[in-house]
Coordinates of C-alpha atoms in Angstrom, one line a residue:
Chain A
R2 CA 33.2 103.4 118.7
P3 CA 29.5 103.8 119.7
P4 CA 29.4 106.0 122.7
S5 CA 28.1 104.0 125.8
P6 CA 25.3 105.9 126.6
L7 CA 25.6 106.1 130.6
V8 CA 28.1 108.5 130.5
R9 CA 28.0 112.0 130.0
C10 CA 31.3 113.4 129.2
R11 CA 33.0 117.2 129.0
L12 CA 34.6 118.1 125.7
T13 CA 38.7 118.1 127.5
Q14 CA 41.9 118.2 125.8
V15 CA 43.6 115.7 128.2
R16 CA 41.8 113.5 130.8
W17 CA 43.4 113.8 133.8
S18 CA 44.7 118.0 133.4
R19 CA 46.1 119.4 136.5
Y20 CA 45.1 122.5 135.9
N21 CA 42.2 124.6 137.6
P22 CA 38.8 125.0 135.0
S23 CA 39.6 128.7 135.0
F24 CA 42.4 128.4 132.9
I25 CA 42.2 129.5 129.1
E26 CA 44.0 128.0 126.7
P27 CA 46.9 130.0 125.5
E28 CA 45.6 132.4 122.0
V29 CA 48.2 132.1 118.8
N30 CA 46.9 134.4 116.2
K31 CA 49.3 137.2 115.8
E32 CA 46.6 138.9 113.8
L33 CA 44.1 139.3 116.8
Y34 CA 47.0 140.8 119.1
Q35 CA 48.0 143.4 116.1
K36 CA 44.2 144.8 115.5
P37 CA 43.2 147.9 117.0
W38 CA 40.4 148.5 120.1
E39 CA 38.2 149.5 117.4
E40 CA 37.7 147.1 115.3
L41 CA 37.4 144.2 117.4
S42 CA 33.4 142.9 117.7
E43 CA 31.8 142.7 121.3
E44 CA 32.5 139.2 122.4
E45 CA 36.6 139.6 121.8
K46 CA 36.6 142.5 123.6
K47 CA 35.0 141.0 126.4
K48 CA 37.8 138.0 125.8
L49 CA 40.7 140.2 126.1
E50 CA 39.4 142.0 128.5
L51 CA 38.8 138.4 130.5
K52 CA 42.5 137.5 129.5
A53 CA 43.1 140.5 131.9
V54 CA 42.3 139.3 135.1
Q55 CA 42.1 134.8 134.3
P56 CA 45.5 133.2 134.6
I57 CA 46.6 131.2 131.0
K58 CA 47.8 127.7 130.7
A59 CA 51.4 127.1 130.0
A60 CA 51.7 126.9 126.4
P61 CA 52.3 122.9 124.8
P62 CA 56.3 123.0 122.8
S63 CA 54.6 121.9 119.6
L64 CA 52.3 125.2 119.5
S65 CA 53.5 128.2 117.3
S66 CA 52.5 131.5 116.1
S67 CA 55.1 130.8 113.1
V68 CA 54.1 131.7 108.9
F69 CA 55.3 128.2 108.8
S70 CA 54.1 125.9 111.7
D71 CA 51.1 124.0 109.6
P72 CA 49.0 122.0 112.5
M73 CA 48.1 119.6 110.0
V74 CA 52.2 118.8 109.3
S75 CA 52.8 119.0 112.9
K76 CA 50.1 116.0 113.3
F77 CA 50.9 114.0 111.0
T78 CA 54.3 114.3 111.4
N79 CA 54.1 113.3 115.5
M80 CA 51.9 110.3 113.6
M81 CA 55.2 109.6 111.7
M82 CA 57.4 109.4 114.8
K83 CA 58.5 106.4 116.5
G84 CA 59.8 106.0 119.2
G85 CA 60.0 109.7 120.1
N86 CA 62.8 110.6 117.5
K87 CA 61.4 113.9 116.2
V88 CA 64.4 114.6 114.9
L89 CA 64.0 112.1 111.9
A90 CA 59.9 112.3 112.0
R91 CA 60.6 116.1 110.9
S92 CA 63.7 115.5 108.8
L93 CA 61.8 112.9 107.0
M94 CA 58.7 115.4 106.4
S95 CA 60.9 118.0 105.4
Q96 CA 62.9 115.7 103.0
T97 CA 59.3 114.4 102.0
L98 CA 58.0 117.9 101.0
E99 CA 61.0 119.2 99.5
A100 CA 60.8 115.9 96.8
I101 CA 57.3 116.8 96.6
K102 CA 58.4 120.1 95.1
R103 CA 61.4 118.6 93.0
K104 CA 59.1 116.4 91.1
Q105 CA 56.4 119.2 90.3
L106 CA 59.6 121.6 89.0
E107 CA 60.5 119.3 86.6
K108 CA 57.0 118.4 85.4
Y109 CA 56.7 122.5 85.6
H110 CA 59.9 123.3 83.7
K111 CA 58.5 119.8 80.6
A112 CA 55.3 121.1 80.3
P113 CA 54.5 123.0 77.2
E114 CA 53.4 127.2 77.7
D115 CA 49.7 127.0 78.1
E116 CA 49.6 124.0 81.3
K117 CA 52.1 125.1 82.8
E118 CA 49.7 127.4 85.2
T119 CA 47.5 124.0 85.9
I120 CA 50.8 122.6 87.5
E121 CA 50.8 122.8 91.4
C122 CA 54.1 123.3 92.6
N123 CA 53.2 124.4 96.0
P124 CA 54.1 120.6 98.7
Y125 CA 51.6 122.1 101.1
V126 CA 49.1 123.1 99.1
I127 CA 49.1 118.7 98.2
F128 CA 49.4 117.9 101.0
H129 CA 46.8 119.0 102.3
Q130 CA 44.4 118.6 99.2
A131 CA 46.0 114.8 99.3
L132 CA 44.5 114.2 102.9
K133 CA 41.1 115.9 101.6
N134 CA 40.8 113.7 99.4
C135 CA 41.9 110.5 101.3
Q136 CA 39.2 111.6 104.0
P137 CA 36.3 109.2 103.9
I138 CA 33.0 110.3 104.5
I139 CA 31.5 107.2 106.2
G140 CA 32.3 104.5 108.3
L141 CA 31.6 101.3 109.5
S142 CA 30.8 100.8 113.7
S143 CA 30.0 97.4 115.1
I144 CA 27.3 97.0 117.4
T145 CA 26.2 94.2 119.0
K146 CA 22.5 93.2 119.0
G147 CA 20.9 89.8 119.9
G148 CA 24.7 88.1 120.2
K149 CA 25.5 88.9 116.7
T150 CA 27.3 92.1 115.4
Y151 CA 26.8 93.8 112.5
Q152 CA 28.6 96.6 110.5
V153 CA 27.0 99.4 110.6
P154 CA 27.3 102.7 108.5
V155 CA 28.0 105.5 110.5
P156 CA 28.9 109.1 110.0
L157 CA 32.3 110.4 110.9
K158 CA 33.8 113.2 112.9
D159 CA 35.7 115.7 111.6
N160 CA 38.8 114.6 114.2
R161 CA 38.3 111.0 113.1
K162 CA 38.3 111.3 109.2
R163 CA 41.6 112.8 109.6
F164 CA 42.7 110.5 111.2
L165 CA 42.1 107.8 109.0
A166 CA 43.3 109.7 106.3
M167 CA 47.1 110.3 107.9
K168 CA 46.7 106.5 108.8
W169 CA 46.3 104.8 105.6
L170 CA 48.7 106.8 104.1
I171 CA 51.5 105.9 106.7
T172 CA 50.8 102.2 106.8
E173 CA 50.4 102.5 103.2
C174 CA 53.7 104.0 103.2
R175 CA 55.6 101.6 105.6
E176 CA 54.3 98.2 104.3
N177 CA 54.0 98.3 100.4
K178 CA 57.2 99.7 99.0
N179 CA 60.5 98.4 97.8
R180 CA 62.9 97.5 100.5
R181 CA 65.6 100.2 99.0
M182 CA 63.1 102.8 98.6
L183 CA 63.1 105.2 101.3
M184 CA 60.3 106.9 103.1
P185 CA 60.4 109.8 101.5
E186 CA 60.0 109.4 98.4
K187 CA 57.5 106.9 98.8
L188 CA 55.4 109.0 100.9
S189 CA 56.0 112.1 97.8
L190 CA 54.8 109.4 95.6
E191 CA 51.5 108.8 97.4
L192 CA 50.3 112.3 98.1
L193 CA 51.0 113.5 94.3
Q194 CA 48.7 110.2 93.2
A195 CA 45.8 110.7 96.3
F196 CA 46.2 114.9 94.9
N197 CA 45.3 113.1 91.2
N198 CA 42.6 111.5 92.8
E199 CA 44.1 107.9 92.3
G200 CA 46.5 105.6 94.1
P201 CA 46.0 102.5 96.3
I202 CA 44.6 105.0 99.7
I203 CA 41.8 106.6 97.2
K204 CA 41.1 102.5 96.1
K205 CA 40.8 102.0 100.6
K206 CA 38.7 104.6 100.3
H207 CA 35.9 103.7 97.8
M208 CA 35.7 100.3 99.5
L209 CA 34.7 101.3 102.5
H210 CA 31.9 103.6 101.1
K211 CA 30.8 100.8 99.2
M212 CA 30.7 97.9 102.4
A213 CA 29.0 100.9 104.0
E214 CA 26.6 101.0 100.8
A215 CA 26.1 97.9 100.8
N216 CA 25.4 97.5 104.6
R217 CA 22.8 100.1 103.8
A218 CA 20.1 98.2 105.3
Y219 CA 21.2 98.1 109.1
A220 CA 21.4 101.7 108.8
H221 CA 18.9 102.1 111.3
F222 CA 20.5 100.0 114.4
R223 CA 22.2 103.6 115.1
W224 CA 20.9 105.6 117.6
W225 CA 23.3 108.7 117.4
Chain B
F12 CA 69.7 131.1 105.4
T13 CA 71.8 133.7 106.7
L14 CA 75.6 134.6 107.8
N15 CA 74.5 134.5 110.6
A16 CA 72.5 131.6 111.4
W17 CA 74.9 129.8 108.9
K18 CA 77.9 130.5 111.9
S19 CA 75.7 129.7 114.9
A20 CA 74.8 126.8 113.3
D21 CA 78.4 125.9 113.2
S22 CA 79.1 127.1 116.5
I23 CA 76.8 125.3 117.9
E24 CA 77.7 122.0 116.4
Q25 CA 81.2 122.8 117.4
G26 CA 80.4 123.2 120.9
T27 CA 77.6 119.7 121.6
K28 CA 79.6 116.9 120.3
S29 CA 77.1 114.5 121.6
F30 CA 74.2 115.6 119.7
K31 CA 76.0 115.1 117.0
A32 CA 73.9 112.3 115.6
L33 CA 70.7 113.3 116.6
H34 CA 70.7 116.0 114.8
K35 CA 73.3 115.1 111.5
A36 CA 70.1 114.3 110.0
A37 CA 68.6 117.7 110.3
K38 CA 71.0 119.1 109.2
K39 CA 71.8 117.1 106.6
A40 CA 68.1 117.7 105.4
R41 CA 67.9 121.3 106.3
Q42 CA 71.7 121.9 104.2
S43 CA 70.1 119.9 101.0
L44 CA 67.3 122.9 100.5
A45 CA 68.6 125.6 98.5
Q46 CA 68.4 129.0 99.4
K47 CA 65.9 129.1 96.6
L48 CA 63.6 126.0 97.3
V49 CA 63.5 127.5 100.7
K50 CA 62.4 130.7 99.7
V51 CA 59.5 129.0 97.4
T52 CA 58.4 126.8 100.3
Q53 CA 57.8 129.3 103.0
E54 CA 54.9 131.5 100.7
R55 CA 52.0 129.5 100.6
H56 CA 50.7 131.4 97.6
Q57 CA 51.7 129.8 94.1
T58 CA 54.6 131.9 92.3
F59 CA 56.9 130.8 91.1
L60 CA 61.4 131.0 92.2
S61 CA 63.0 134.1 91.8
V62 CA 67.0 133.2 91.0
T63 CA 69.4 136.0 91.2
V64 CA 70.0 135.3 87.5
C65 CA 71.5 138.5 85.9
V66 CA 72.4 138.3 82.0
L67 CA 76.7 138.7 82.6
P68 CA 78.8 139.2 79.9
S69 CA 81.1 136.6 78.8
Q70 CA 83.3 134.9 81.4
A71 CA 86.2 137.0 80.5
K72 CA 85.0 139.8 81.7
H73 CA 83.2 138.6 85.1
S74 CA 85.3 141.4 87.4
E75 CA 85.2 142.6 91.2
H76 CA 81.0 144.2 91.0
H77 CA 79.6 140.5 89.8
E78 CA 80.7 138.8 92.8
G79 CA 77.8 137.3 94.5
R80 CA 75.8 137.0 91.1
H81 CA 75.5 133.6 89.1
Y82 CA 75.9 133.6 85.8
S83 CA 74.3 130.2 84.0
I84 CA 76.3 127.4 82.3
P85 CA 73.7 126.3 78.6
L86 CA 73.1 122.9 79.7
E87 CA 75.1 121.5 76.4
E88 CA 78.1 122.9 77.6
V89 CA 77.7 121.5 81.2
K90 CA 77.5 118.1 79.0
A91 CA 80.8 118.9 77.2
V92 CA 82.8 120.3 79.7
F93 CA 81.8 118.7 82.7
P94 CA 81.0 115.1 82.1
H95 CA 82.1 114.1 85.5
G96 CA 83.1 117.7 87.7
L97 CA 80.0 119.0 89.0
P98 CA 79.2 118.1 92.7
S99 CA 76.5 115.6 92.9
R100 CA 73.9 118.3 94.9
F101 CA 75.2 120.7 92.1
Q102 CA 73.3 118.1 89.3
Q103 CA 70.8 117.2 91.1
Q104 CA 69.4 121.2 91.6
I105 CA 70.5 121.1 87.2
K106 CA 68.1 118.5 87.1
T107 CA 65.3 120.1 89.1
F108 CA 65.3 123.3 87.8
N109 CA 66.3 122.8 84.3
E110 CA 69.3 125.3 84.7
A111 CA 72.9 125.3 85.3
C112 CA 73.8 128.4 87.9
L113 CA 77.4 129.0 89.3
M114 CA 77.8 132.1 92.1
V115 CA 80.7 134.0 90.8
R116 CA 82.8 134.2 93.8
K117 CA 86.1 136.2 94.9
P118 CA 88.5 133.5 95.1
A119 CA 87.4 132.8 91.5
L120 CA 87.9 136.5 90.1
E121 CA 91.3 135.9 92.2
L122 CA 92.7 133.1 90.0
F123 CA 91.6 134.2 86.6
T124 CA 93.6 137.7 87.5
Y125 CA 96.6 135.7 88.0
L126 CA 96.1 132.7 85.0
K127 CA 95.6 135.9 82.5
S128 CA 98.9 137.6 84.0
S129 CA 100.9 134.3 84.0
N130 CA 103.8 133.6 82.6
F131 CA 103.5 130.6 80.4
A132 CA 107.4 130.0 79.5
H133 CA 107.7 129.9 83.5
P134 CA 107.2 126.3 85.6
A135 CA 103.6 125.5 85.9
V136 CA 101.9 127.9 89.6
R137 CA 100.3 125.1 92.0
Y138 CA 97.2 126.7 93.6
V139 CA 95.2 125.7 96.5
I140 CA 91.7 126.6 96.8
Y141 CA 90.8 125.2 101.2
G142 CA 88.4 125.8 103.7
E143 CA 85.6 124.9 105.7
K144 CA 83.0 122.6 105.1
G145 CA 80.5 123.8 102.1
T146 CA 81.9 127.0 101.6
G147 CA 82.3 126.4 97.9
K148 CA 85.6 125.1 97.3
T149 CA 84.6 122.3 94.5
M150 CA 82.4 125.1 92.6
T151 CA 85.0 127.8 92.6
L152 CA 87.5 124.9 90.8
C153 CA 84.2 123.8 88.7
H154 CA 84.6 127.9 87.9
V155 CA 87.6 127.8 87.4
V156 CA 87.3 124.9 85.0
H157 CA 85.1 126.3 82.7
Y158 CA 86.6 129.2 82.6
C159 CA 89.8 127.6 80.9
A160 CA 87.8 125.4 78.7
R161 CA 85.5 128.0 76.8
Q162 CA 89.1 130.0 76.8
G163 CA 90.2 126.7 74.8
W164 CA 92.9 125.4 77.6
L165 CA 92.9 121.8 77.7
V166 CA 91.6 120.7 81.1
L167 CA 92.6 117.6 82.8
H168 CA 89.9 117.7 86.0
I169 CA 89.6 114.5 88.3
P170 CA 86.5 114.9 89.7
D171 CA 87.8 113.7 92.9
A172 CA 90.9 112.6 93.7
H173 CA 89.4 110.3 96.9
L174 CA 88.0 107.8 94.8
W175 CA 91.1 106.4 93.7
V176 CA 92.1 105.2 97.3
K177 CA 89.2 104.3 98.3
N178 CA 86.4 101.2 97.6
C179 CA 88.8 99.6 94.7
K180 CA 86.5 96.0 94.0
E181 CA 89.5 95.2 91.6
L182 CA 93.0 96.0 92.3
M183 CA 95.3 94.1 89.5
K184 CA 99.0 94.0 89.9
S185 CA 100.4 96.5 87.3
S186 CA 102.0 94.7 84.5
Y187 CA 104.6 97.7 84.2
K188 CA 106.4 97.3 86.8
E189 CA 106.1 95.4 89.8
E190 CA 105.6 96.8 92.6
R191 CA 102.7 99.3 91.8
L192 CA 99.2 98.3 91.7
D193 CA 96.6 98.9 88.5
Q194 CA 92.8 100.1 89.4
P195 CA 91.1 99.2 86.1
L196 CA 87.7 100.1 87.1
Q197 CA 88.3 103.6 88.0
A198 CA 91.1 104.4 85.4
S199 CA 88.3 103.2 82.4
V200 CA 86.2 105.4 84.2
W201 CA 88.0 108.2 84.2
L202 CA 89.1 107.6 80.9
K203 CA 85.4 107.8 79.2
N204 CA 85.0 111.2 80.7
F205 CA 88.4 112.9 79.5
K206 CA 87.6 111.4 75.9
A207 CA 84.1 113.1 76.4
S208 CA 85.2 116.7 77.6
N209 CA 88.7 117.0 75.3
E210 CA 87.7 115.0 71.8
R211 CA 89.3 117.4 69.7
F212 CA 92.7 118.0 71.5
L213 CA 92.9 113.9 71.1
K214 CA 92.4 114.1 67.4
E215 CA 95.4 117.1 67.3
I216 CA 98.0 115.4 69.8
K217 CA 100.6 112.8 68.4
T218 CA 102.1 110.4 70.8
Q219 CA 106.1 111.2 70.6
K220 CA 107.1 107.6 71.7
T221 CA 105.4 103.7 70.8
Y222 CA 103.7 101.6 73.3
V223 CA 103.4 98.4 73.3
W224 CA 100.4 96.9 75.1
G225 CA 101.0 93.2 74.8
K226 CA 102.2 90.9 72.5
Q227 CA 100.0 92.2 69.2
E228 CA 98.9 95.2 70.3
S229 CA 101.3 98.4 70.4
T230 CA 100.4 102.3 69.2
E231 CA 103.3 103.8 66.7
E232 CA 104.8 107.1 67.3
G233 CA 102.8 110.0 65.7
R234 CA 99.4 108.3 66.3
P235 CA 96.9 110.9 67.3
L236 CA 96.6 110.8 71.4
G237 CA 92.8 109.6 71.0
E238 CA 94.0 106.1 69.8
V239 CA 95.8 105.6 73.5
V240 CA 92.5 105.9 75.0
E241 CA 90.7 103.8 73.0
Q242 CA 93.5 101.7 73.7
G243 CA 92.8 102.0 77.6
L244 CA 88.8 101.8 77.3
A245 CA 89.0 99.2 75.2
R246 CA 91.1 96.6 77.1
T247 CA 91.0 97.4 80.9
R248 CA 93.8 95.8 81.7
N249 CA 95.7 98.4 80.1
A250 CA 93.7 101.5 81.3
S251 CA 95.8 101.9 83.7
D252 CA 98.8 102.3 82.1
A253 CA 96.8 104.2 79.2
V254 CA 95.8 107.1 82.1
G255 CA 99.9 107.6 82.7
V256 CA 100.6 107.5 79.1
V257 CA 98.5 110.1 79.0
L258 CA 99.4 111.9 81.7
K259 CA 103.2 112.0 80.4
E260 CA 102.5 112.8 77.1
L261 CA 100.3 115.9 77.8
K262 CA 103.1 116.5 80.1
Q263 CA 105.8 116.7 77.9
Q264 CA 103.7 118.5 74.3
C265 CA 102.3 121.3 77.0
Q266 CA 106.0 122.7 76.7
R267 CA 106.6 123.3 73.7
G268 CA 102.9 125.6 73.8
S269 CA 100.5 124.5 71.1
F270 CA 98.1 124.4 73.9
R271 CA 97.8 125.3 77.3
L272 CA 97.1 122.8 80.0
L273 CA 94.8 123.1 83.1
V274 CA 95.4 120.4 85.9
A275 CA 92.0 120.9 87.9
V276 CA 92.4 118.2 91.0
D277 CA 89.5 117.9 93.5
G278 CA 90.5 116.7 96.6
V279 CA 94.3 116.2 95.9
N280 CA 94.8 115.6 100.1
A281 CA 93.9 112.2 99.3
L282 CA 97.2 111.7 96.9
W283 CA 99.5 111.9 100.2
G284 CA 97.5 110.5 102.7
R285 CA 96.5 107.3 103.2
T286 CA 94.3 104.4 102.0
T287 CA 92.0 102.1 102.8
L288 CA 92.8 99.5 100.4
K289 CA 95.2 96.5 101.3
R290 CA 96.9 93.7 98.8
E291 CA 95.6 89.9 99.1
D292 CA 98.2 89.9 102.2
K293 CA 96.5 92.4 104.0
S294 CA 98.9 94.4 104.0
P295 CA 98.2 98.0 103.8
V296 CA 98.8 100.1 99.8
S297 CA 100.2 104.0 100.5
P298 CA 99.4 105.8 97.6
G299 CA 102.3 105.9 96.4
E300 CA 102.6 102.5 94.8
L301 CA 98.7 102.7 92.8
T302 CA 99.4 103.8 89.2
L303 CA 96.8 106.3 88.8
V304 CA 98.4 108.3 92.2
Y305 CA 102.1 107.5 91.0
N306 CA 101.6 109.2 87.8
L307 CA 99.4 112.0 89.0
R308 CA 102.1 112.8 91.2
K309 CA 104.6 113.5 88.8
L310 CA 102.0 116.1 87.1
M311 CA 101.9 117.9 90.6
M312 CA 105.3 118.8 90.3
N313 CA 105.8 122.6 89.2
N314 CA 109.0 121.0 86.2
W315 CA 106.8 122.0 83.5
N316 CA 105.5 124.9 82.0
G317 CA 102.8 125.7 79.9
G318 CA 99.5 125.9 81.9
A319 CA 98.5 126.2 85.9
I320 CA 97.6 123.7 88.4
V321 CA 94.0 124.4 90.4
T322 CA 93.9 122.2 93.4
T323 CA 91.0 121.8 96.3
L324 CA 91.6 119.9 99.5
S325 CA 88.8 118.2 100.6
Q326 CA 88.2 116.6 104.2
T327 CA 84.8 115.5 103.1
G328 CA 86.1 112.2 101.4
S329 CA 89.4 112.1 103.1
L330 CA 90.3 108.9 104.9
F331 CA 91.9 109.3 108.7
K332 CA 91.3 112.6 109.1
P333 CA 89.0 114.8 111.2
R334 CA 86.2 116.6 110.4
S335 CA 87.1 120.3 111.9
A336 CA 90.7 120.1 109.8
Y337 CA 90.7 122.2 106.8
L338 CA 94.5 123.6 106.6
P339 CA 97.1 122.5 104.7
Q340 CA 99.1 121.5 107.2
E341 CA 96.0 119.7 108.8
L342 CA 95.1 117.9 105.5
L343 CA 98.1 117.6 103.9
G344 CA 100.6 117.1 106.4
K345 CA 104.2 116.8 105.4
V346 CA 103.8 118.2 102.1
S347 CA 103.0 121.6 102.8
H348 CA 106.1 122.8 104.7
G349 CA 106.4 124.5 101.7
L350 CA 104.1 126.5 101.5
P351 CA 103.9 130.2 101.7
P352 CA 101.2 131.6 103.7
P353 CA 98.0 132.5 102.0
S354 CA 97.7 135.2 99.7
F355 CA 94.5 136.8 100.9
T356 CA 92.1 135.8 103.9
M357 CA 88.4 136.4 103.9
G358 CA 86.8 137.4 107.3
N359 CA 88.5 137.5 110.4
R360 CA 90.6 135.2 110.3
N361 CA 94.3 135.9 110.1
P362 CA 94.8 139.5 109.6
G363 CA 98.3 139.7 109.4
W364 CA 99.8 137.6 106.8
G365 CA 101.4 139.2 103.8
T366 CA 100.8 138.1 100.1
A367 CA 103.2 135.1 98.5
S368 CA 104.5 135.4 95.4
G369 CA 103.4 133.6 92.5
H370 CA 106.1 132.5 91.1
G371 CA 107.0 128.9 91.2
G372 CA 105.6 129.1 94.1
R373 CA 102.7 127.6 95.9
V374 CA 99.2 130.2 95.9
C375 CA 97.0 128.8 98.7
F376 CA 93.6 130.5 98.5
S377 CA 91.0 130.2 101.2
L378 CA 87.4 130.1 101.1
S379 CA 85.9 130.8 104.5
S380 CA 81.8 131.3 106.0
H381 CA 81.5 134.2 104.2
N382 CA 81.9 132.9 100.2
I383 CA 78.4 130.4 100.8
L384 CA 76.1 130.3 98.9

């Protein structure tokens, strides 16, 4: 939706945060702390000196500095979660990644020698690439002018693109599946199709692009 | 997953029973990821799995220093030796990795020494493999089955005795004895798999009696045993009786010494437990009233020689037993009163128990958490 022209909003994480503005976000990157003092750039040195004095916010439970944690995967798991059942959502996610790995390994073992290198077996790489392929570049926004609402093509922010890709993936898997097929199986199928730039979600993205192209004439209605 | 991680997961599970339902799904997902899979998904760049397979010499030469390593079975042998024996999760692993790798475990090695040095003129020794969930009892049994099949024994493998005492859709009255009940579906499935794994024995072994199946069908004396199996497969009404005939013939002819018989039963506590089956008048059925179980129990006695009986206790498919039960006394009940203490124990369980004689008695092997993966 277009931002209302009267409100000047500051970009904060949470609207009703009770923290004093002087509190800093926690730093999760382990490599930064393992670097010796000489190798740090000027800004990093200043930041570290500030940290000694300024208070730091508490880290949320989903934030982790482990090598296995992936912010995209966490976000996707949160979007899949229903009723606060994070345990179930997380297990579904791990089963999906396992299913992707198994399918790719079977393909790998059956492929001839020269094609073996082209087969991607890492489920995280497949997940990231599939989501990237599903992200639309341009979206539509409804703008009311002279009593009529027009669908105006509008560039999308990164967060909105990521959100749309994940939302389409999840709704597709929830609605268009066989009654007996389980979520991990269906999700792995859709992710592999998206990785190869085919499937219903890529089609949906192309439809959105075509609509935006068709409504090109209204592009000048946008004022931001 | 290190050993400590498994142990702590187990103790947490036992302590906080209220979280069992919540974490069941999570634990299942974690357990299904084999160690090999976990290794690869943890590495971000593209490396393919490296299984700890070593080119081991033939099975007969597996010894103590091979303990803990994997050996691979060629896939054609897997189809021939295990038409129904391997657990479903292991079959999934075979499908994914295109290879069947079994780990060499200590109880299996111990069993091999016993089998090699056993005197076949003495009554068959009954071996019981028991242990907690997920410690490798079924895989040890499969290892022993493969070893004996390679040595040329006749393997009578019942993959899961629990399947015979529950979820039976067709229970019929036995035509042979009035009180007993037949299970045509289970019997025909077992006969089909038995035929697939022991083709050559079925041609060589001849029947010693005439068996009359109906008004016009009968198997004469001296016909190959394969005909009895065919009869059971063709007429599902007689399938359970065909199984009984096969078991009886094998038990009688094994004593002559022309072949060695290995009876491998997984989940033997099903034969002496309770069933969930009911007759038409809703009265409960005890396992002894089922033809298949009755005939199998006869084979479990040690009044025949020329082979060995290797069994596994399993709580996983068992009926009316709590999840924490794994000891023979808990799972077998009264039947286990005659059991001697375990021949050797692993880890920190019971330090002061001595060895039992393997002669005519029953020998127990316990598998503890040291033996996982």
